[in-house]
Amino acid sequence: MTNIKDIAKMAGVSVTTVSRVLNNHPYVSEEKKAAVERAIQLSNYQRNINAVHLSKGKTFLIGVVIPFSNHPFFGSLVEGIATEAVENNYKLVLFQTNYKEEREMEALMMLRNKQIDALIICSRVCQWDVMEEYLSYGPIVLCEDAREREVSSTYINHYEVFSKALAYLHTKGHSKIGYCIGRKTGLNSKQREAAYKDFHEKIKEPILPEFIFDNCLYFEDGEKVVNKLRSLHNKPTALLVTSDQVAAGILTCCKEQNIPVPDELAILGFDNQPIAKVMNITTFEIPLVELGKKLFLQSIEHTISHEEIKVKLIERMTV
Amino acid sequence: MTNIKDIAKMAGVSVTTVSRVLNNHPYVSEEKKAAVERAIQLSNYQRNINAVHLSKGKTFLIGVVIPFSNHPFFGSLVEGIATEAVENNYKLVLFQTNYKEEREMEALMMLRNKQIDALIICSRVCQWDVMEEYLSYGPIVLCEDAREREVSSTYINHYEVFSKALAYLHTKGHSKIGYCIGRKTGLNSKQREAAYKDFHEKIKEPILPEFIFDNCLYFEDGEKVVNKLRSLHNKPTALLVTSDQVAAGILTCCKEQNIPVPDELAILGFDNQPIAKVMNITTFEIPLVELGKKLFLQSIEHTISHEEIKVKLIERMTV
């Protein structure tokens, strides 16, 4: 393989000049630059970038931890992260974890091993005390309320949003309200659970476990929810659904089974995905692409910051 | 920063032993291994993996080129690729290109620079003669019929599938058939166009440009298609829709506008995404996760292979 000395010889310049051209150093004459580029092309010289990274201590790779690749919520988030990465000349290393802790650990190990410059964790299972040990190796950015932590975060105040949503449904006459969620664990879910509990205490209604549906991620999960609802003697009159996909699935099922929405069942979605627009679903708009962009920018910053993303109620036909 | 010599000294072993422990070499006693691990922990020694990669010439990173992160077709494909990557202890570097050539070039440059071991291109804009120059730097795997090329590929025979789909609609009484597609360029689209042309020659019907709808990628694009259809005096009686998302959008719009499906408009989808199941859309099932898995396995093989993925007609209610 041709090395930098061969290139210098071919171009009739010094090794330093070749190095300067390779690193886009400004103080090289156009003439010499052209000669070096010609020599590189002729010799098909490959610069081993890993060697370059080794000397610079930077990889221009940012790790992104997501539980699933094939979910519109994370799809939109990655879209935002990827858009800003391109702008800043970074590449992304994707870790699809399926919420398995060992896969999150692999991402943390790569940060430790300097294979990535920073790590964005969009959703996690691993505990804070585990993650904390890796903070000295590079920036970790979280998509959750981490204001009390020594990491940057862009987050939605899920306690506040859920409280708002419940209050909105209550003003519409509902006091038997259920909710559908991806998983019951995780900080975001815990915040929602707390809001749900506080709301029920306030309106002096008991919490019924059969009104809470977990593992609700995809359109097809809506069918499962509606079937379970039908089997209940005491039914909720409204559902807070943390994903528009699931809300759309529930609405489609209700239409098929002639359950009038919102008269018999009100449906309030989250995200304002395109499907919510087309199916006229009342929902909370979360600017996910925006959120993704902010997460990326925090990952390349040298300071710790916390940004709250505001959501907006979009009133349509399902409440 | 502690180096390998310090670790050796602390553990009371040779540098070779430390190196063996770091590389999981079998010939190290449990006792010495424990001593080294203790020393590493105490000193918080970070092994610079880029240095390891430099000596081994492998990164265990595979590049994945996709046009969009936020589309269920590519979401399923990445899901398959990521699943097999985890199994084989590789990580993925994601290139979201939005079909911009310069972003595909960046992925090719990373292959050239040995920053990734191989490159999977799920969909591309860049020409074959450009890509060809990069073949010597590492495996490139394509998700298109590349049987005549010196790269591995897993593909759908889109000519055959489109011909089959058109013949199926024809046996159902349709001769005015339109189609909806993501983009008109690209090999897969060209194969479909050829099948469409040959079908029309066979049934002696003219091709009407207004029956072909491009830029159809998402659910919400269905609305656009239905509105355009309504403005046509001479309308197609059936639509071949290359994405179930778009098919679902068209079906939803037809329902809202009281256009009877399939009586006034037959809709034939592609992929068999969950939404097609729930909305009872007749579709061609493409095992996308399977396809993704195969693409990954080809990227780490040392031989060139070509695998055709077979699709299956799922008859439901929209044709």
XYZ file of C-alpha atoms in Angstrom:
638
model
C 0.000 0.000 0.000
C 1.234 3.472 -0.889
C 2.153 5.542 2.125
C 2.376 9.245 2.722
C 6.068 9.329 1.739
C 5.323 7.769 -1.657
C 2.657 10.396 -2.252
C 5.063 13.184 -1.319
C 7.677 11.805 -3.709
C 5.164 11.437 -6.542
C 3.854 14.971 -6.037
C 7.319 16.465 -5.600
C 6.385 18.024 -2.259
C 7.269 17.435 1.395
C 5.504 14.947 3.653
C 4.251 17.906 5.676
C 2.551 19.343 2.612
C 0.810 16.030 1.909
C -0.352 15.906 5.501
C -1.632 19.472 5.240
C -3.623 18.672 2.123
C -5.100 15.578 3.779
C -6.197 17.656 6.738
C -7.487 20.618 4.744
C -4.890 22.923 6.283
C -5.228 26.426 4.849
C -1.536 27.226 4.180
C -1.021 25.155 1.059
C -0.748 26.688 -2.404
C -3.390 25.632 -4.913
C -0.618 24.297 -7.141
C 0.835 21.967 -4.509
C -2.634 20.916 -3.437
C -3.493 19.899 -6.971
C -0.237 17.954 -7.298
C -0.951 16.035 -4.095
C -4.517 15.281 -5.125
C -3.308 14.005 -8.487
C -0.757 11.763 -6.794
C -3.383 10.433 -4.379
C -5.698 9.625 -7.215
C -2.980 7.924 -9.238
C -1.780 5.799 -6.366
C -5.223 5.084 -4.962
C -3.834 5.998 -1.554
C -6.063 5.139 1.372
C -5.580 7.095 4.469
C -6.417 4.955 7.430
C -8.910 7.151 9.205
C -8.741 5.035 12.339
C -5.127 6.190 12.619
C -6.263 9.769 12.173
C -8.917 9.331 14.861
C -6.360 7.783 17.115
C -4.213 10.880 16.953
C -7.115 13.326 17.179
C -9.129 11.371 19.730
C -12.349 11.944 17.806
C -14.411 9.596 15.675
C -17.250 11.881 14.526
C -19.588 9.026 15.391
C -22.482 9.502 17.809
C -24.221 6.474 19.285
C -28.021 6.369 19.340
C -29.843 3.925 21.605
C -33.411 3.120 20.588
C -35.544 0.164 21.679
C -37.092 -0.449 18.228
C -36.167 0.621 14.696
C -39.631 0.014 13.379
C -41.780 2.401 15.388
C -42.895 5.840 14.152
C -42.067 7.544 17.472
C -38.416 6.475 17.334
C -38.414 6.826 13.554
C -39.244 10.534 13.868
C -36.710 10.976 16.659
C -33.922 9.339 14.599
C -34.968 11.451 11.611
C -34.317 14.583 13.694
C -31.038 13.264 15.098
C -29.859 12.161 11.633
C -30.769 15.492 10.039
C -28.687 17.461 12.510
C -25.862 14.885 12.332
C -25.574 15.445 8.582
C -25.477 19.213 9.115
C -22.591 18.834 11.544
C -20.696 16.198 9.603
C -21.246 13.378 12.088
C -22.424 9.805 11.510
C -24.687 7.774 13.761
C -24.077 4.349 15.242
C -27.427 2.713 15.897
C -28.083 0.468 18.883
C -31.446 -1.267 18.663
C -31.859 -2.691 22.142
C -35.371 -4.190 22.323
C -35.039 -2.956 25.917
C -32.334 -5.510 26.691
C -29.902 -4.185 29.244
C -26.849 -5.928 27.788
C -27.346 -4.062 24.521
C -27.405 -0.727 26.300
C -24.211 -1.802 28.052
C -22.597 -2.425 24.681
C -23.362 1.162 23.714
C -21.866 2.419 26.970
C -18.791 0.228 26.384
C -18.304 1.777 22.973
C -18.326 5.218 24.585
C -15.788 3.992 27.097
C -13.651 2.527 24.349
C -13.661 5.838 22.431
C -15.382 4.241 19.448
C -18.055 6.914 19.599
C -17.741 10.530 20.741
C -21.065 10.662 22.601
C -24.185 8.642 23.264
C -27.840 9.638 22.886
C -30.186 7.351 24.814
C -33.737 7.741 23.532
C -35.216 5.236 25.976
C -33.503 2.944 28.441
C -33.873 0.076 30.866
C -30.513 0.328 32.578
C -30.361 2.004 35.969
C -28.864 5.407 36.613
C -26.114 4.097 38.922
C -24.878 1.844 36.090
C -24.884 4.641 33.537
C -23.264 7.099 35.898
C -19.994 5.188 35.780
C -19.638 5.978 32.083
C -20.095 9.731 32.317
C -16.366 10.380 32.474
C -15.806 8.822 29.033
C -17.927 11.221 27.015
C -21.267 13.044 26.842
C -24.419 11.025 27.438
C -27.698 12.694 26.447
C -31.074 11.506 27.666
C -34.574 11.926 26.262
C -36.158 12.140 29.693
C -36.396 14.641 32.505
C -32.818 14.516 33.844
C -32.669 17.957 35.404
C -31.233 16.514 38.587
C -28.545 14.551 36.770
C -25.104 15.413 35.459
C -26.132 14.733 31.850
C -27.794 16.829 29.179
C -31.407 16.091 28.396
C -34.243 17.144 26.152
C -37.492 16.041 27.636
C -41.224 16.312 27.863
C -42.701 16.956 31.284
C -44.910 13.876 31.148
C -46.387 14.523 34.581
C -47.621 17.919 33.482
C -48.840 16.796 30.056
C -50.690 13.775 31.430
C -52.274 15.941 34.135
C -53.384 18.401 31.482
C -54.806 15.640 29.325
C -56.754 14.140 32.216
C -58.104 17.546 33.222
C -59.176 18.184 29.613
C -61.065 14.888 29.487
C -62.611 15.691 32.851
C -63.947 19.038 31.621
C -65.500 17.080 28.744
C -67.483 15.120 31.306
C -65.284 12.035 31.751
C -64.372 10.600 35.112
C -63.871 6.976 34.053
C -60.643 7.362 32.106
C -58.249 4.592 31.111
C -54.862 4.800 29.440
C -52.720 2.845 26.990
C -48.939 2.867 27.269
C -45.904 1.133 25.748
C -44.495 -0.173 29.010
C -45.176 0.459 32.669
C -41.530 0.826 33.658
C -39.181 3.671 32.721
C -39.098 7.224 34.027
C -41.579 8.659 31.511
C -44.143 5.977 32.353
C -43.650 6.491 36.066
C -44.308 10.215 35.680
C -47.519 9.454 33.818
C -48.552 6.961 36.462
C -48.021 9.585 39.173
C -50.163 12.104 37.284
C -52.874 9.471 36.842
C -52.787 8.663 40.549
C -52.894 12.318 41.632
C -55.776 13.031 39.261
C -57.818 10.164 40.730
C -57.137 11.347 44.240
C -58.288 14.811 43.281
C -61.541 13.684 41.679
C -61.998 11.050 44.381
C -62.309 8.110 42.012
C -60.637 4.746 42.555
C -57.916 3.546 40.152
C -59.028 0.370 38.359
C -56.089 -1.737 37.097
C -58.214 -3.032 34.191
C -58.352 0.534 32.825
C -54.582 0.511 32.220
C -53.316 -1.200 29.080
C -49.600 -1.753 28.569
C -47.596 -3.167 25.650
C -49.442 -0.753 23.370
C -46.987 0.265 20.661
C -48.397 -0.438 17.234
C -51.566 0.086 15.199
C -52.540 -3.562 15.609
C -52.417 -3.282 19.402
C -55.579 -1.177 19.131
C -57.626 -4.279 18.328
C -56.438 -5.962 21.519
C -57.488 -2.906 23.570
C -60.972 -2.740 22.056
C -61.540 -6.469 22.581
C -60.488 -6.183 26.196
C -62.714 -3.125 26.663
C -65.727 -5.041 25.375
C -65.188 -7.751 27.939
C -65.377 -5.231 30.807
C -68.633 -4.764 32.642
C -67.614 -1.365 33.973
C -66.020 0.413 31.007
C -63.981 3.601 30.751
C -65.674 6.369 28.738
C -62.366 7.847 27.591
C -58.868 6.596 26.772
C -55.599 8.462 26.891
C -53.419 6.737 24.307
C -49.682 7.495 24.395
C -49.211 6.702 20.706
C -51.264 7.918 17.736
C -50.613 4.589 16.019
C -52.429 2.765 18.778
C -55.130 5.452 18.885
C -55.671 4.953 15.135
C -55.927 1.190 15.663
C -58.490 1.667 18.433
C -60.513 4.100 16.309
C -60.480 1.746 13.298
C -61.673 -1.113 15.500
C -64.406 1.017 17.049
C -65.639 1.928 13.559
C -65.735 -1.726 12.530
C -67.600 -2.716 15.674
C -69.985 0.258 15.543
C -68.760 1.762 18.806
C -69.494 5.492 18.444
C -66.467 7.744 19.027
C -66.453 9.991 21.027
C -70.000 9.374 22.341
C -69.335 5.949 23.787
C -65.542 6.155 23.894
C -63.412 9.280 23.649
C -59.865 8.798 22.342
C -57.013 11.217 23.030
C -53.743 10.446 21.250
C -50.124 11.591 21.503
C -47.491 12.779 18.973
C -49.708 14.182 16.183
C -48.359 11.690 13.687
C -49.752 12.069 10.131
C -52.185 9.208 10.795
C -53.824 11.318 13.534
C -54.349 14.126 11.078
C -55.923 11.917 8.440
C -58.137 10.032 10.908
C -59.144 13.229 12.710
C -57.821 12.109 16.088
C -57.618 14.639 18.921
C -54.023 14.499 20.100
C -51.124 16.213 21.822
C -48.586 17.349 19.280
C -45.011 16.483 20.221
C -42.419 17.977 17.856
C -40.387 14.766 17.651
C -38.085 15.795 14.812
C -37.306 19.007 16.731
C -36.675 16.943 19.857
C -34.282 14.680 17.924
C -32.383 17.681 16.578
C -31.910 19.096 20.076
C -30.710 15.751 21.412
C -28.053 15.660 18.717
C -26.852 19.213 19.339
C -26.545 18.489 23.060
C -24.400 15.443 22.288
C -21.700 17.570 20.638
C -21.805 20.398 23.166
C -19.284 20.584 25.978
C -21.703 21.852 28.581
C -24.623 20.190 30.297
C -28.050 21.593 29.465
C -31.684 20.676 29.925
C -34.376 21.577 27.439
C -38.063 21.062 27.955
C -40.123 20.442 24.836
C -43.604 21.900 24.945
C -46.536 19.936 23.600
C -49.765 21.323 22.169
C -53.328 20.020 22.261
C -54.795 19.579 18.774
C -58.570 19.306 19.053
C -60.216 17.183 16.393
C -63.101 14.709 16.370
C -62.357 11.943 18.892
C -62.940 13.721 22.201
C -3.574 7.995 31.491
C -2.492 4.577 32.708
C -0.907 2.483 30.002
C -0.500 -1.244 29.553
C 2.898 -1.203 31.322
C 1.414 0.375 34.455
C -1.298 -2.280 34.515
C 1.306 -5.038 34.198
C 3.311 -3.563 37.057
C 0.260 -3.188 39.295
C -0.890 -6.750 38.592
C 2.624 -8.177 38.935
C 2.455 -9.816 35.502
C 4.119 -9.289 32.128
C 2.832 -6.889 29.488
C 2.088 -9.913 27.306
C -0.219 -11.298 29.978
C -2.103 -8.023 30.191
C -2.452 -7.978 26.442
C -3.730 -11.565 26.495
C -6.344 -10.733 29.097
C -7.469 -7.710 27.093
C -7.855 -9.862 24.017
C -9.516 -12.817 25.755
C -6.621 -15.073 24.849
C -7.203 -18.579 26.288
C -3.736 -19.284 27.727
C -3.944 -17.148 30.856
C -4.416 -18.596 34.337
C -7.560 -17.554 36.182
C -5.365 -16.100 38.907
C -3.394 -13.811 36.611
C -6.565 -12.849 34.768
C -8.185 -11.772 38.037
C -5.090 -9.752 38.998
C -5.129 -7.917 35.681
C -8.832 -7.220 35.881
C -8.420 -5.846 39.381
C -5.590 -3.598 38.250
C -7.627 -2.370 35.299
C -10.540 -1.548 37.537
C -8.348 0.244 40.055
C -6.590 2.332 37.449
C -9.690 2.917 35.315
C -7.592 1.952 32.311
C -9.176 2.654 28.972
C -8.008 0.628 26.099
C -8.223 2.670 22.981
C -10.225 0.395 20.735
C -9.356 2.450 17.682
C -5.777 1.327 18.258
C -6.967 -2.265 18.428
C -8.926 -1.852 15.219
C -5.921 -0.320 13.596
C -3.868 -3.431 14.281
C -6.650 -5.885 13.438
C -8.002 -3.975 10.469
C -11.587 -4.544 11.551
C -14.120 -2.172 13.097
C -17.160 -4.460 13.550
C -19.192 -1.599 12.152
C -21.434 -2.075 9.127
C -22.772 0.949 7.270
C -26.453 1.060 6.315
C -27.674 3.500 3.681
C -31.385 4.325 3.817
C -33.179 7.283 2.251
C -35.524 7.883 5.244
C -35.464 6.821 8.896
C -39.124 7.437 9.352
C -40.745 5.043 6.895
C -42.124 1.608 7.829
C -40.545 -0.091 4.796
C -37.034 0.982 5.793
C -37.921 0.625 9.473
C -38.642 -3.079 8.975
C -35.538 -3.523 6.864
C -33.314 -1.875 9.521
C -35.057 -3.987 12.183
C -33.927 -7.134 10.328
C -30.418 -5.812 9.732
C -30.066 -4.707 13.375
C -31.342 -8.026 14.729
C -28.743 -10.015 12.820
C -26.037 -7.443 13.654
C -26.643 -7.981 17.377
C -26.431 -11.757 16.891
C -23.057 -11.388 15.205
C -21.673 -8.742 17.516
C -21.614 -5.928 14.977
C -22.888 -2.379 15.247
C -24.545 -0.324 12.524
C -23.596 3.088 11.217
C -26.686 4.726 9.778
C -26.612 6.974 6.730
C -29.919 8.718 6.152
C -29.508 10.121 2.674
C -32.853 11.625 1.662
C -31.680 10.364 -1.739
C -28.866 12.938 -1.856
C -25.903 11.603 -3.758
C -23.289 13.352 -1.605
C -24.539 11.466 1.448
C -24.188 8.142 -0.294
C -20.674 9.210 -1.260
C -19.898 9.833 2.411
C -20.876 6.245 3.183
C -18.654 4.999 0.364
C -15.812 7.179 1.655
C -16.138 5.636 5.097
C -15.788 2.204 3.518
C -12.742 3.426 1.669
C -11.303 4.890 4.859
C -11.779 1.579 6.714
C -14.152 3.177 9.210
C -16.716 0.497 8.425
C -16.148 -3.112 7.404
C -18.926 -3.262 4.809
C -21.795 -1.236 3.409
C -25.433 -2.221 2.920
C -27.252 0.069 0.493
C -31.013 -0.314 0.901
C -31.849 2.182 -1.828
C -29.616 4.474 -3.826
C -29.386 7.325 -6.271
C -25.711 7.071 -7.144
C -24.773 5.378 -10.381
C -23.183 1.960 -10.650
C -19.960 3.264 -12.250
C -19.423 5.528 -9.221
C -20.035 2.732 -6.715
C -17.912 0.284 -8.644
C -14.755 2.198 -7.754
C -15.288 1.402 -4.079
C -15.683 -2.355 -4.410
C -12.015 -3.008 -3.676
C -12.287 -1.440 -0.193
C -14.843 -3.831 1.286
C -18.110 -5.641 0.641
C -21.040 -3.624 -0.688
C -24.459 -5.290 -0.505
C -27.458 -4.106 -2.479
C -31.182 -4.505 -1.940
C -31.915 -4.742 -5.655
C -31.488 -7.256 -8.438
C -27.680 -7.142 -8.882
C -27.165 -10.587 -10.360
C -25.032 -9.162 -13.120
C -22.835 -7.193 -10.721
C -19.825 -8.060 -8.621
C -21.671 -7.345 -5.358
C -23.921 -9.435 -3.158
C -27.621 -8.704 -3.258
C -30.911 -9.737 -1.754
C -33.721 -8.644 -3.977
C -37.300 -8.909 -5.085
C -37.909 -9.560 -8.738
C -40.065 -6.488 -9.147
C -40.683 -7.136 -12.828
C -42.167 -10.522 -12.047
C -44.158 -9.371 -9.011
C -45.608 -6.366 -10.815
C -46.512 -8.532 -13.810
C -48.241 -10.992 -11.494
C -50.113 -8.202 -9.729
C -51.304 -6.694 -13.018
C -52.394 -10.115 -14.319
C -54.298 -10.707 -11.058
C -56.155 -7.408 -11.387
C -56.852 -8.223 -15.034
C -58.466 -11.568 -14.155
C -60.643 -9.591 -11.721
C -61.962 -7.616 -14.683
C -59.689 -4.562 -14.598
C -57.997 -3.128 -17.661
C -57.745 0.482 -16.514
C -55.075 0.100 -13.869
C -52.969 2.856 -12.311
C -50.083 2.652 -9.885
C -48.575 4.596 -6.997
C -44.848 4.564 -6.371
C -42.254 6.278 -4.165
C -40.106 7.589 -6.998
C -39.896 6.948 -10.724
C -36.122 6.558 -10.816
C -34.097 3.708 -9.317
C -33.705 0.135 -10.586
C -36.723 -1.272 -8.725
C -38.994 1.417 -10.150
C -37.622 0.891 -13.642
C -38.379 -2.836 -13.416
C -41.942 -2.060 -12.383
C -42.303 0.430 -15.198
C -41.146 -2.210 -17.682
C -43.686 -4.719 -16.353
C -46.410 -2.069 -16.592
C -45.440 -1.291 -20.172
C -45.308 -4.933 -21.240
C -48.684 -5.624 -19.622
C -50.293 -2.770 -21.534
C -48.803 -3.970 -24.800
C -50.175 -7.422 -24.128
C -53.697 -6.262 -23.346
C -53.487 -3.626 -26.092
C -54.337 -0.688 -23.871
C -52.569 2.682 -23.988
C -50.493 3.883 -21.033
C -51.963 7.050 -19.545
C -49.411 9.172 -17.653
C -52.166 10.465 -15.332
C -52.625 6.903 -14.018
C -49.122 6.922 -12.542
C -48.642 8.645 -9.170
C -45.154 9.185 -7.800
C -43.901 10.615 -4.478
C -46.254 8.202 -2.717
C -44.513 7.189 0.508
C -46.703 7.898 3.503
C -50.273 7.404 4.716
C -51.096 11.053 4.097
C -50.066 10.770 0.435
C -53.217 8.679 -0.051
C -55.370 11.775 0.217
C -53.438 13.440 -2.606
C -53.981 10.402 -4.826
C -57.745 10.261 -4.183
C -58.140 13.978 -4.842
C -56.254 13.654 -8.104
C -58.326 10.627 -9.088
C -61.548 12.548 -8.542
C -60.404 15.247 -10.937
C -59.902 12.710 -13.756
C -62.628 12.252 -16.308
C -61.360 8.834 -17.357
C -60.505 7.078 -14.090
C -58.607 3.877 -13.346
C -60.760 1.131 -11.794
C -57.830 -0.364 -9.874
C -54.620 0.887 -8.259
C -51.432 -1.004 -7.575
C -49.919 0.743 -4.556
C -46.279 -0.041 -3.754
C -46.692 0.762 -0.031
C -49.415 -0.433 2.346
C -49.170 2.896 4.165
C -50.261 4.722 1.053
C -52.877 2.042 0.308
C -54.293 2.558 3.818
C -54.386 6.310 3.243
C -56.210 5.848 -0.071
C -58.702 3.433 1.526
C -59.376 5.792 4.435
C -59.995 8.657 2.024
C -62.304 6.530 -0.139
C -64.338 5.635 2.938
C -64.645 9.289 3.919
C -65.690 10.294 0.420
C -68.048 7.324 -0.013
C -66.109 5.803 -2.879
C -66.921 2.077 -2.708
C -63.854 -0.178 -2.550
C -63.380 -2.458 -4.470
C -66.503 -1.813 -6.597
C -65.497 1.606 -7.843
C -61.793 1.368 -7.051
C -59.795 -1.769 -6.303
C -56.659 -1.296 -4.183
C -53.742 -3.735 -4.167
C -50.984 -2.990 -1.637
C -47.418 -4.127 -1.035
C -45.483 -5.315 2.053
C -48.303 -6.713 4.223
C -47.584 -4.214 6.978
C -49.782 -4.571 10.090
C -51.974 -1.714 8.850
C -52.936 -3.821 5.803
C -54.043 -6.639 8.083
C -56.190 -4.389 10.258
C -57.722 -2.520 7.333
C -58.307 -5.691 5.333
C -56.199 -4.586 2.386
C -55.332 -7.119 -0.310
C -51.561 -7.009 -0.598
C -48.341 -8.740 -1.580
C -46.498 -9.896 1.502
C -42.786 -9.020 1.455
C -40.838 -10.524 4.365
C -38.896 -7.308 5.029
C -37.329 -8.333 8.341
C -36.134 -11.554 6.671
C -34.770 -9.495 3.796
C -32.889 -7.236 6.235
C -31.367 -10.242 7.989
C -30.093 -11.666 4.716
C -28.597 -8.328 3.689
C -26.654 -8.223 6.937
C -25.347 -11.778 6.626
C -24.173 -11.071 3.084
C -22.268 -8.026 4.323
C -20.029 -10.154 6.573
C -19.532 -13.009 4.104
C -16.421 -13.204 1.991
C -18.166 -14.475 -1.120
C -20.593 -12.807 -3.483
C -24.110 -14.207 -3.479
C -27.552 -13.292 -4.792
C -30.751 -14.170 -3.026
C -34.220 -13.663 -4.396
C -36.961 -13.022 -1.865
C -40.311 -14.468 -2.795
C -43.480 -12.496 -2.203
C -46.969 -13.880 -1.585
C -50.398 -12.548 -2.528
C -52.658 -12.089 0.507
C -56.244 -11.816 -0.672
C -58.455 -9.666 1.520
C -61.266 -7.191 0.827
C -59.919 -4.414 -1.399
C -59.731 -6.181 -4.802
